[in-house]
XYZ file of C-alpha atoms in Angstrom:
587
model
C 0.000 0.000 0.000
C 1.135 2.739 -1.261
C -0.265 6.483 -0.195
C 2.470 8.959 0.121
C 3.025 12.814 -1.008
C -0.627 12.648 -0.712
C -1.109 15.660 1.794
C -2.869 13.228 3.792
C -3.936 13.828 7.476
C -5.207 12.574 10.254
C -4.797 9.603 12.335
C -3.500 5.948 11.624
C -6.504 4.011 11.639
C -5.820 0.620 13.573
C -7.905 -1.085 11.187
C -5.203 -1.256 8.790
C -3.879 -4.381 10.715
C -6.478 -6.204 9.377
C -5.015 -6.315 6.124
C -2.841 -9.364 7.629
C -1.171 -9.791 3.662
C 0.650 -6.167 3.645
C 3.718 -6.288 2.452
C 4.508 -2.660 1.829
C 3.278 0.277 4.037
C 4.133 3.473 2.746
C 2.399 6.720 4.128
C 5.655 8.885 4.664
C 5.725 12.613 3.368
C 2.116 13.265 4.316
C 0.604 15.616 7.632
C -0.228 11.816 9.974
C -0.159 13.028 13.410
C -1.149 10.912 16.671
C 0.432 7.723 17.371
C 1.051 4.574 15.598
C -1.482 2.186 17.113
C 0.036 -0.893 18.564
C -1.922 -3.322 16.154
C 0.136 -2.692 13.426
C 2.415 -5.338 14.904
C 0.228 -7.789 13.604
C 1.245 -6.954 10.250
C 3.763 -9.790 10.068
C 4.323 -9.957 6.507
C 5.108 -6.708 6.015
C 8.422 -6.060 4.605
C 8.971 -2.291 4.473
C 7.157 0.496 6.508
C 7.659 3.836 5.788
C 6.074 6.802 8.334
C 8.896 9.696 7.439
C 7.792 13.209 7.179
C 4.964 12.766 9.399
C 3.729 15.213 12.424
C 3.879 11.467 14.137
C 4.332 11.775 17.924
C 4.082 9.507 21.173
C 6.289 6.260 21.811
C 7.319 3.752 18.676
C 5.513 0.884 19.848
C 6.879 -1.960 21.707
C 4.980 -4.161 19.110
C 7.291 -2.943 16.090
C 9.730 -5.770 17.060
C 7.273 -8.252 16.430
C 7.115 -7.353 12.416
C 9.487 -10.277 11.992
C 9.281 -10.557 7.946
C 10.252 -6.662 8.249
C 13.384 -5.369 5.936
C 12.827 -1.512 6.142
C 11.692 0.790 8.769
C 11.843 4.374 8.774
C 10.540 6.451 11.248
C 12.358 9.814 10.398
C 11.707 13.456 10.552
C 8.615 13.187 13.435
C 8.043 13.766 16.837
C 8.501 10.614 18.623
C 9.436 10.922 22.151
C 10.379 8.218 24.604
C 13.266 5.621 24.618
C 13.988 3.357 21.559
C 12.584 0.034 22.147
C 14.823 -2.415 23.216
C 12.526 -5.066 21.380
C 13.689 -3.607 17.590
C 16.697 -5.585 18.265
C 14.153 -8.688 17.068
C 14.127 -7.565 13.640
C 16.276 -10.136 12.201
C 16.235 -9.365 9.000
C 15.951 -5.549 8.885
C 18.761 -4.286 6.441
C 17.793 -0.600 7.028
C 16.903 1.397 10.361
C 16.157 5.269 10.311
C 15.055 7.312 13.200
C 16.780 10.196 12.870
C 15.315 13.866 13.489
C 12.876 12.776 16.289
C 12.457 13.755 20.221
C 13.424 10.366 21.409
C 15.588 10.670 24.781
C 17.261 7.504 26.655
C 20.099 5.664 25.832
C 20.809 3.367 22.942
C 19.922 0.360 23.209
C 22.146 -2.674 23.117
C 20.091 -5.038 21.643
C 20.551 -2.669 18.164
C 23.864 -5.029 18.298
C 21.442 -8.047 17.375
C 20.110 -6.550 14.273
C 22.938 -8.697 11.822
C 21.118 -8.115 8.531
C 21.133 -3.985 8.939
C 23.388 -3.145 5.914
C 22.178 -0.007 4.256
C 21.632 2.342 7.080
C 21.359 2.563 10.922
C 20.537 6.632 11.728
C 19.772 7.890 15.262
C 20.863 11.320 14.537
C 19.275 14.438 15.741
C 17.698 13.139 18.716
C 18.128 13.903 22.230
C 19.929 10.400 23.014
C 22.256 10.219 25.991
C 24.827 7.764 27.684
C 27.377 5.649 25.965
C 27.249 4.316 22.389
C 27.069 0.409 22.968
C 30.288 -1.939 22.518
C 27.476 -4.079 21.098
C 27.145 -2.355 17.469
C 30.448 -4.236 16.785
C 28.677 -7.025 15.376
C 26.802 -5.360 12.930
C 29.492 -6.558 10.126
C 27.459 -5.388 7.503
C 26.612 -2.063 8.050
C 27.746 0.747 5.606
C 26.289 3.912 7.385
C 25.988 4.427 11.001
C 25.126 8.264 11.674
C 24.394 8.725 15.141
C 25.007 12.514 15.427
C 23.457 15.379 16.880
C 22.677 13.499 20.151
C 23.908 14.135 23.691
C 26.163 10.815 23.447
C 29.325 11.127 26.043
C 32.293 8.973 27.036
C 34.379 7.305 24.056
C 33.722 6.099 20.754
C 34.249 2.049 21.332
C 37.380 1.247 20.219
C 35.642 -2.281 18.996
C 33.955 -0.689 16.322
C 37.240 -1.446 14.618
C 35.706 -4.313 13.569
C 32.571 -2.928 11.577
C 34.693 -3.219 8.078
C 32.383 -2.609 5.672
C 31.459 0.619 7.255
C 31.739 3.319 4.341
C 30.330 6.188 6.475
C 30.808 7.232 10.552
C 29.075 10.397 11.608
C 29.561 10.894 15.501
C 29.369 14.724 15.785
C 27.604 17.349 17.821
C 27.566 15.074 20.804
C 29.741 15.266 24.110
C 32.021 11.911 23.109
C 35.857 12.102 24.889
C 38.756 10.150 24.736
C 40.837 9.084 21.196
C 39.079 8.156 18.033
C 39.285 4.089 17.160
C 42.363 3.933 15.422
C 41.721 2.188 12.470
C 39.630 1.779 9.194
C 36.858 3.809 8.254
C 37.256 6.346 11.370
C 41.052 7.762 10.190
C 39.337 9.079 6.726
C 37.659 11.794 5.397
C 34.012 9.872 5.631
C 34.151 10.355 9.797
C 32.600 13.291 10.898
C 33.856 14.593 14.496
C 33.017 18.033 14.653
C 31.313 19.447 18.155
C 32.508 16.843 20.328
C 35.609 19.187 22.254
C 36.708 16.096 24.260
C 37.867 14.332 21.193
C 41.413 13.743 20.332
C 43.004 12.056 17.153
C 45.172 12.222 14.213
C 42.187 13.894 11.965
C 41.665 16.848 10.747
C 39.693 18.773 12.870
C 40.093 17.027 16.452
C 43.876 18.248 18.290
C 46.310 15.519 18.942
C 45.899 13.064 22.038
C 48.097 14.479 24.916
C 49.614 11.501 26.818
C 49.503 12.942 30.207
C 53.534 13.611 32.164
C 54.248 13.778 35.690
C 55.868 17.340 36.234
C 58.654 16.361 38.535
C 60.615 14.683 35.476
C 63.637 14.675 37.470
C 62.407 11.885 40.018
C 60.582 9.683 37.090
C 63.293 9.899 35.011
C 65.889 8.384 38.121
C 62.543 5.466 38.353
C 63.090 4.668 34.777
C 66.664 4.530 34.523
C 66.666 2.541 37.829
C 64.135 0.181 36.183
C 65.586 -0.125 32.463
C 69.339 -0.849 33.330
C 68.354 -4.277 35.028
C 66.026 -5.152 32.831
C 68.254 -4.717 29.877
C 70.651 -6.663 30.963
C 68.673 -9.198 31.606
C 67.470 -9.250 27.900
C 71.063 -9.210 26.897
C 71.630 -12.128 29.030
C 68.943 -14.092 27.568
C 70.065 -13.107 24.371
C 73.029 -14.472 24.521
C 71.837 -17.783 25.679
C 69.548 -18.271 22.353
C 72.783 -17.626 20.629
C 74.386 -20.730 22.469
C 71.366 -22.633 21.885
C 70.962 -21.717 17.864
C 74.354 -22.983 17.221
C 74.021 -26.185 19.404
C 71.297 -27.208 17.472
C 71.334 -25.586 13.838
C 69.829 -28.800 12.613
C 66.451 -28.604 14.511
C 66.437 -25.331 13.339
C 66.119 -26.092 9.775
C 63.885 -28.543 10.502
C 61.614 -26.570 11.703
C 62.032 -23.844 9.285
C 61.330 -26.498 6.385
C 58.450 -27.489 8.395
C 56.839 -23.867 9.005
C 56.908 -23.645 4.926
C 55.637 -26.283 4.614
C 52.241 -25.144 6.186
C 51.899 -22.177 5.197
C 52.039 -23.724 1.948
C 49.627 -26.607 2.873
C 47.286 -24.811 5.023
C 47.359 -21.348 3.282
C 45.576 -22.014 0.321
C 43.445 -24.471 -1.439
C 44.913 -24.519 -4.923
C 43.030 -23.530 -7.997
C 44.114 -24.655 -11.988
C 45.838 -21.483 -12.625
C 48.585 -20.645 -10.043
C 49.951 -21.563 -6.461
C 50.264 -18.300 -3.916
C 51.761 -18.757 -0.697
C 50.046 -17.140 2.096
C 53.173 -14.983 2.953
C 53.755 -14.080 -0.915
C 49.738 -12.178 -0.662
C 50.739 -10.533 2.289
C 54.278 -9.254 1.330
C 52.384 -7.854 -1.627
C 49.698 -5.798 0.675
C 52.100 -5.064 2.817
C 50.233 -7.064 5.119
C 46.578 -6.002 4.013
C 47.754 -2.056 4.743
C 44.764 -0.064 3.584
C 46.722 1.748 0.737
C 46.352 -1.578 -1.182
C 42.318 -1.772 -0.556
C 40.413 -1.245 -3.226
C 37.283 -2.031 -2.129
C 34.948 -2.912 0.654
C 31.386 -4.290 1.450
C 29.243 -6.216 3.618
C 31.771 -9.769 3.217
C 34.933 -7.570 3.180
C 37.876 -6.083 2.080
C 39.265 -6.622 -1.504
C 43.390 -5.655 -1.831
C 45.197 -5.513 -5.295
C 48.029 -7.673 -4.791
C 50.744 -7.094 -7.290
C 53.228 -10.532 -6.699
C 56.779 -11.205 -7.293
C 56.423 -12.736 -10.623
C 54.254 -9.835 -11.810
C 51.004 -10.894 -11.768
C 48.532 -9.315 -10.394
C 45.589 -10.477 -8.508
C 42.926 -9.788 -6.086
C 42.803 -10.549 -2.359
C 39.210 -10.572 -0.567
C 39.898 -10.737 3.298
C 36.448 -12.147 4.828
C 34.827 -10.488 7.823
C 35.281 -13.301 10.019
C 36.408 -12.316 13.446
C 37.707 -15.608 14.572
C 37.943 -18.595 11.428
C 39.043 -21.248 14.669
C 35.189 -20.725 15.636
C 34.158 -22.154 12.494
C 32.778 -25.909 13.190
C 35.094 -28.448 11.276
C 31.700 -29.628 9.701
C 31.060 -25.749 7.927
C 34.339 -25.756 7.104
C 35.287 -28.204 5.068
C 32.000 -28.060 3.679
C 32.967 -24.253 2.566
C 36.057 -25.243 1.165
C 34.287 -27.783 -0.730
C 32.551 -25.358 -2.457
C 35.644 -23.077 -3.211
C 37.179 -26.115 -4.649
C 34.261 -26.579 -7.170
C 33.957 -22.701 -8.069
C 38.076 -23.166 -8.842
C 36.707 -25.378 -11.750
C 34.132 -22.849 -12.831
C 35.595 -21.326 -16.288
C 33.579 -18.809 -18.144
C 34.772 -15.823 -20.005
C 31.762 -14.003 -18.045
C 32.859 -15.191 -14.778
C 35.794 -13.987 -12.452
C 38.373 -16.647 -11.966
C 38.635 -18.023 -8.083
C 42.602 -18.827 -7.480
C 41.976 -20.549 -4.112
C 41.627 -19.832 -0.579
C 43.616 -19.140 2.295
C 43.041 -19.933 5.697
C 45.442 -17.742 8.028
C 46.246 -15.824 11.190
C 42.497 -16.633 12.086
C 41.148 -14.970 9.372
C 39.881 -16.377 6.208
C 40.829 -15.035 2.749
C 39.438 -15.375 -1.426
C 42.283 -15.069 -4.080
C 40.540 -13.701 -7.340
C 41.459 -12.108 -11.120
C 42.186 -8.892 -11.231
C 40.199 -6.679 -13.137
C 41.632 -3.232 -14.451
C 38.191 -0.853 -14.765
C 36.847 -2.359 -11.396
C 33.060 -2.344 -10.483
C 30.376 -1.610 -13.122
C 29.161 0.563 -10.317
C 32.089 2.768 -10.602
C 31.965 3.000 -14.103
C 28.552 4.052 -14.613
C 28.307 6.748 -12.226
C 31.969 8.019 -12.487
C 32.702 11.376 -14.918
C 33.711 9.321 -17.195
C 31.156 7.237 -17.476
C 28.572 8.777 -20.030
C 31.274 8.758 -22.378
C 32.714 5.361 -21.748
C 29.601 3.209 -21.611
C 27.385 3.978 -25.029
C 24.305 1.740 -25.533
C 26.246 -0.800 -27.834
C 28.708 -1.442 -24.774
C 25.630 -1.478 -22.047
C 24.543 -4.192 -24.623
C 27.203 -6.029 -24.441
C 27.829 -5.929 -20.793
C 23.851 -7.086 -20.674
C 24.612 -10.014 -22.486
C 27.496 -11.081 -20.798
C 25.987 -11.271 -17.304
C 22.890 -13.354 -19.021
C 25.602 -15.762 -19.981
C 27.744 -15.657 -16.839
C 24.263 -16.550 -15.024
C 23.107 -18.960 -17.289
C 26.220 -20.835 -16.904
C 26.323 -20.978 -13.298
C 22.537 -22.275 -13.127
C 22.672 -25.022 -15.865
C 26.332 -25.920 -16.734
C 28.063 -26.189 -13.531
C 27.218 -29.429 -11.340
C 25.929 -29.077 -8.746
C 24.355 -25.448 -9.842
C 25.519 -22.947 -8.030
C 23.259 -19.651 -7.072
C 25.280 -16.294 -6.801
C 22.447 -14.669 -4.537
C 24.385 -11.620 -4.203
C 24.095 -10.125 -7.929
C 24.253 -6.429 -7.987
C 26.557 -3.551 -9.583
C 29.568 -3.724 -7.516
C 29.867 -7.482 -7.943
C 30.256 -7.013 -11.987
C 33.760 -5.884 -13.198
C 34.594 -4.967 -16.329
C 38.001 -5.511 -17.787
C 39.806 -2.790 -20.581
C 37.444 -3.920 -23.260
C 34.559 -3.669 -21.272
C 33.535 -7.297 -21.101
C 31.950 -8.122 -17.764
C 33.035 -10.465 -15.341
C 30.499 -11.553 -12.793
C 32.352 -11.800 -9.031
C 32.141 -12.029 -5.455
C 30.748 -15.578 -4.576
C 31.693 -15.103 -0.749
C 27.705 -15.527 -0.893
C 27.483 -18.209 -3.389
C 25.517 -21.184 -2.337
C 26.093 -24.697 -4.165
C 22.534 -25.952 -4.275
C 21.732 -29.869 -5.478
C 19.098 -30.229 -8.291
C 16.439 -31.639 -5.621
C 16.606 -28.856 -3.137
C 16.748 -25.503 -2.063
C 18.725 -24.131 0.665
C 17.550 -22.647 3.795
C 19.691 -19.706 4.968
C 20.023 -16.535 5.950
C 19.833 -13.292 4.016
C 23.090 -12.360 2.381
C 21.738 -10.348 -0.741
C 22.084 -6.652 -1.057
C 19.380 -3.585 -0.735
C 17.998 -2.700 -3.807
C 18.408 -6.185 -5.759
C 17.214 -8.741 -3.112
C 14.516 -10.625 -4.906
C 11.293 -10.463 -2.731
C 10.829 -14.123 -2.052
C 14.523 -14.517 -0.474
C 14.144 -11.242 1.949
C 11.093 -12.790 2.834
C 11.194 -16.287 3.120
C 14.418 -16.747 2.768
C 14.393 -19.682 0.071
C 17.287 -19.750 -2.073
C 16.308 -20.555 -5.427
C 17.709 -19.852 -9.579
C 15.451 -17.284 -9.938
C 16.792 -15.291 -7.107
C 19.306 -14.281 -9.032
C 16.788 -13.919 -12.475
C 15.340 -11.262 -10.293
C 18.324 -9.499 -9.351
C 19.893 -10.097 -12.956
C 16.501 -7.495 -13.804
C 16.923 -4.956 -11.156
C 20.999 -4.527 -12.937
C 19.866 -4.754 -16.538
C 17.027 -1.618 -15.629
C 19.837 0.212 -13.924
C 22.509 -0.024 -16.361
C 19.567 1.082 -19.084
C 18.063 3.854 -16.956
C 21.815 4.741 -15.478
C 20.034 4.956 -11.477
C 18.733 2.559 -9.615
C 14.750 1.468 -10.723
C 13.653 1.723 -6.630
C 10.344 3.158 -8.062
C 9.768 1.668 -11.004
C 9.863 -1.515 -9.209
C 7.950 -0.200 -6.606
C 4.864 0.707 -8.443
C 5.004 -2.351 -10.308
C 4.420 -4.280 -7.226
C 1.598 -1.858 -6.420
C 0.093 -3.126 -10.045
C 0.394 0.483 -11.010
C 1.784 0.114 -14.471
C -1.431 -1.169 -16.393
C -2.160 2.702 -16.006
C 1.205 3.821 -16.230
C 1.539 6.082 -19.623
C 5.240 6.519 -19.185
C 7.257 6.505 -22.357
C 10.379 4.662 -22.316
C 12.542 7.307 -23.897
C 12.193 9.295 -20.847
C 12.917 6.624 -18.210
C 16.402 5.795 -20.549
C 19.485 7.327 -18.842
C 18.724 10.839 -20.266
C 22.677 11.299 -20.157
C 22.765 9.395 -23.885
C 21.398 10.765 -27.155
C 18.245 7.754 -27.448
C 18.966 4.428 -29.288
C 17.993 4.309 -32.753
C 18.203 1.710 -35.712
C 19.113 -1.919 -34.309
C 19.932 -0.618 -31.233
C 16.130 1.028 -30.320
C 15.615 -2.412 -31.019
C 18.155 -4.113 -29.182
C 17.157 -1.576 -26.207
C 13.268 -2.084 -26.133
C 13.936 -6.137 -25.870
C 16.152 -6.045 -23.113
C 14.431 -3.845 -21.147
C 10.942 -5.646 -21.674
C 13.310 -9.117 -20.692
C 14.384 -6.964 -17.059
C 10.578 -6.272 -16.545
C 10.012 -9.928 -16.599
C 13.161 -10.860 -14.354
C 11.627 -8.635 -12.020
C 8.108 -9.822 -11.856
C 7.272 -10.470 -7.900
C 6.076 -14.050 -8.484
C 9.105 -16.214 -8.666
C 7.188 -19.121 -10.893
C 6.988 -16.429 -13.718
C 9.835 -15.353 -14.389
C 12.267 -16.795 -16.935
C 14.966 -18.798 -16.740
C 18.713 -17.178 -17.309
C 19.518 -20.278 -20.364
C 15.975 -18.864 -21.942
C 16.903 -14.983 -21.179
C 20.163 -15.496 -22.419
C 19.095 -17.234 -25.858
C 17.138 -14.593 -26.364
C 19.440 -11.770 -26.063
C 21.815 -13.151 -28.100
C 19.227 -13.815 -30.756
C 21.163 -12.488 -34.229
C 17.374 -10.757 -34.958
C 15.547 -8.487 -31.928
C 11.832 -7.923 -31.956
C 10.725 -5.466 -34.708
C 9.168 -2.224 -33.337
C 5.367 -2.375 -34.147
C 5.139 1.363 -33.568
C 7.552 4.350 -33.186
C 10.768 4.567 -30.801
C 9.380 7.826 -29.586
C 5.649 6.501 -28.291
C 6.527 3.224 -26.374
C 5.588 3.391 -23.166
C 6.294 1.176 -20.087
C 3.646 -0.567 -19.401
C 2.945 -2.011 -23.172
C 6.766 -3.657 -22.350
C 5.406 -5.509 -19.485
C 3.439 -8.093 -22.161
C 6.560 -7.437 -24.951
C 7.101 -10.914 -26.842
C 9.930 -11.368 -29.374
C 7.928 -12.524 -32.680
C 11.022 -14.096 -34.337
């Protein structure tokens, strides 16, 4: 349900939990005031709920946590008051949380630590929240944007958040934080905001220097230390000199060992793929052990490094976010490296090539192919990108994903389901022919079953059915295969197009395609107005919110690479969306 920018007003009526098969609620940017009424908790299908730019006001209700099917939730820019509820920490599978520029008071709860799915957003900022930010919002591994600003927030910034890697935004300021900034990461860059907290200290720009506090009689501590250093030096030498004795009494056991220690790192470091053997030691010498110079990306799984070895090749390093690998269960494990083993074997053109894996130090890591233009992502929305991607090359990159996908689904045994397709897990190399990557969240699924999981997709491209249910199936990735096509045609994301079409509102949509195209290209004409109108009717079916019909990638992928496209029945100029929805190719 879908009623916003409506100037609506008035109270929520409780009726509307009745309507027990709501899966979207959207009523933000209208004049609601009042409170939400507690029966909306029963609404336990509902997926996203949207009451922003409201005139809202009492408590969020207790019963909020119990919308367990619930991805999105935004609450911003009202007049809530009261504490956040403890019981949002529930939502298992939210991937997005925004409160922000509200009168709630209290202190942040701890249980926000249990929300492992939030990946987009988590935004408490212009509140009136107090006490410390909780040690607990370490776990949240996947989160990208945690703004928690203009709040009354005091004591220090949790050194443990160190651990939130795939953080690409930290705003902290305007509160009354103290003490040095987390040392690492995301929080020594220019995407941490400090400013208004006095009591901070760090090597940033804006915050002075940490001052490690001196006693002023110097005289006295510096008699202490010299009293204490002399004996302990000599001790060291001492023992020094003993290992010295030792080495050369038994240089023998010494190169055993050394020839052992290789050994492992060589046998335990990496599970071997067809195309080269990398020592553990070599990929780290290369980063200069993972320094974040070499980074050149990061998301929800982890870090990726550019690893230029000794030999001169050059590959890609993706360092997991696992905190401890020893906690993995022998079991998971060598079931995982089963699977790495089989996507070694996977060889498509269309498909980035897996090396092998490395197991190390406690943390886990993926050795990939390099490839020189990076993430489609970056290429379609950097300066350059208008004039590097024309619609012949968005064509081609189309068709190569179709294939990539295709192959993975039908050709490889067992199948495997990527799960995780979006634009930053498609690189395109110098001639712009895509390579489909990142299977940290690849699941190898056998022809009689699906696999029962958690959510590892990303915002935006998650097909309904897996945010929901969380059933891993082929046309998962159909669905997310049609949210990238629409995005590399309309050059933004299609968050409203696919919106109303699961509100049913195309059949009266008039909207001409030339004006959803990415209005940075002259349109398509000739074959490639063709070419154009028949992909982007094959994304409208990819996307179609009933898994059963969609297509398959081998028939998508046929099609696409069909030497003839559909003929145009009528002009370029007058096609409009929602005749695409029923387009059929006639050859």
């Amino acid at each position: 349900m879908e009623m916003s920018k409506n100037k609506l007003s008035g109270t929520i009526p409780s009726e509307l939990s009745k309507l027990n098969e709501l899966a979207y609620l959207r009523l933000d940017s209208n004049e609601f005031t009042g409170n939400i009424p507690p029966e909306m908790g029963k609404l336990t299908k509902l997926f996203m709920f949207n009451m922003s730019k409201n005139h809202m006001s009492g408590e969020v209700p207790q019963s909020i946590g119990s919308l367990a099917n619930l991805n999105f939730l935004d609450f911003s820019d009202n007049n809530f008051i009261g504490s956040i509820p403890k019981e949002l920490g529930n939502l298992q599978r939210l991937v997005s949380l925004n409160l922000s520029h509200n009168n709630q008071s209290g202190e942040m709860p701890s249980e926000l630590g249990n929300l492992l799915s939030l990946q987009i957003l988590l935004d408490l900022s212009s509140n009136s929240l107090t006490g410390e930010i909780p040690q607990n919002l370490e776990k949240l591994a996947k989160l990208e944007v945690l703004n928690v600003s203009h709040n009354y927030l005091s004591s220090r910034i949790p050194e443990s958040l160190d651990n939130m890697l795939s953080l690409d935004s930290v705003d902290f300021s305007y509160n009354n934080l103290t003490g040095p900034i987390p040392s690492d990461g995301i929080f020594q860059t220019a995407n941490a905001k400090y400013e208004g907290n006095p009591g901070l200290c760090g090597e940033v720009k804006g915050l002075h220097p940490c001052i490690t506090n001196r006693n002023k009689s110097g005289g006295v501590n510096k008699r202490v230390l010299l009293g204490v250093l002399i004996p302990i030096c000599g001790l060291l030498l001492g023992l020094i000199c003993v290992a010295i004795l030792v080495w050369r009494q038994h240089p023998k056991l010494n190169d055993e060992e050394s020839e052992s220690t290789q050994t492992s790192d060589k046998a335990l470091s990496i599970v071997w793929g067809r195309d080269g053997q990398f020592t553990f030691s070599e990929l780290a010498k290369a980063t200069d052990e993972f320094n974040d110079r070499h980074c050149i990306g990061k998301g929800g799984f982890g870090s990726v490094y550019k690893a230029e070895l000794g030999t001169g090749q050059v590959v890609a390093v993706k360092r997991l976010n696992i905190s401890d690998s020893n906690d993995i269960s022998p079991v998971n494990r060598r079931s995982f490296e089963n699977e790495i083993r089989t996507l070694t074997g996977v060889r498509h053109r269309n498909i980035i090539k897996l090396y092998g894996f490395c197991s190390r130090r406690k943390q886990m890591f993926l050795v990939y192919e390099y490839v020189e233009k990076g993430s489609l992502r970056k290429v379609l929305y950097g300066e350059e990108g208008i004039l590097e991607l024309s619609w012949k090359k968005r064509m081609k990159v189309v068709q190569g994903i179709a294939h990539a996908l295709a192959y993975l689904h039908t050709d490889c045994y067992p199948p495997v389901v990527h799960r995780d397709v979006t634009m930053n897990n498609i690189l395109l190399d110098l001639d712009f022919e895509p390579r489909l990557a990142d299977f940290g969240t690849a699941k190898l699924l056998s022809s009689e079953a699906s696999t029962w999981t958690s959510v590892a997709g990303s915002y935006g491209y998650m097909a309904p059915e897996l945010a929901q249910t969380m059933r891993v199936s082929d046309k998962c990735d159909v669905y997310s295969f049609g949210v990238v096509v629409l995005e590399i045609i309309m050059g933004k994301h299609p968050g409203e197009l696919l919106t109303n079409m699961s509100l049913s509102c195309m059949e009266d949509s008039e909207v001409l395609l030339r004006d959803v195209l990415d209005q940075r290209l002259p349109p398509p004409t000739g074959e490639l107005a063709e070419a154009v109108v028949f992909t982007v009717s094959i994304a409208l079916a990819c996307t179609r919110l009933a898994p059963e019909s969609r297509p398959t990638m081998r028939s998508v992928a046929q099609d696409l690479s069909a030497t003839t496209q559909a003929c145009l029945l009528e002009p370029f100029e007058m096609i409009t969306m929602s005749k695409l929805t029923g387009f059929k190719n006639n050859n």
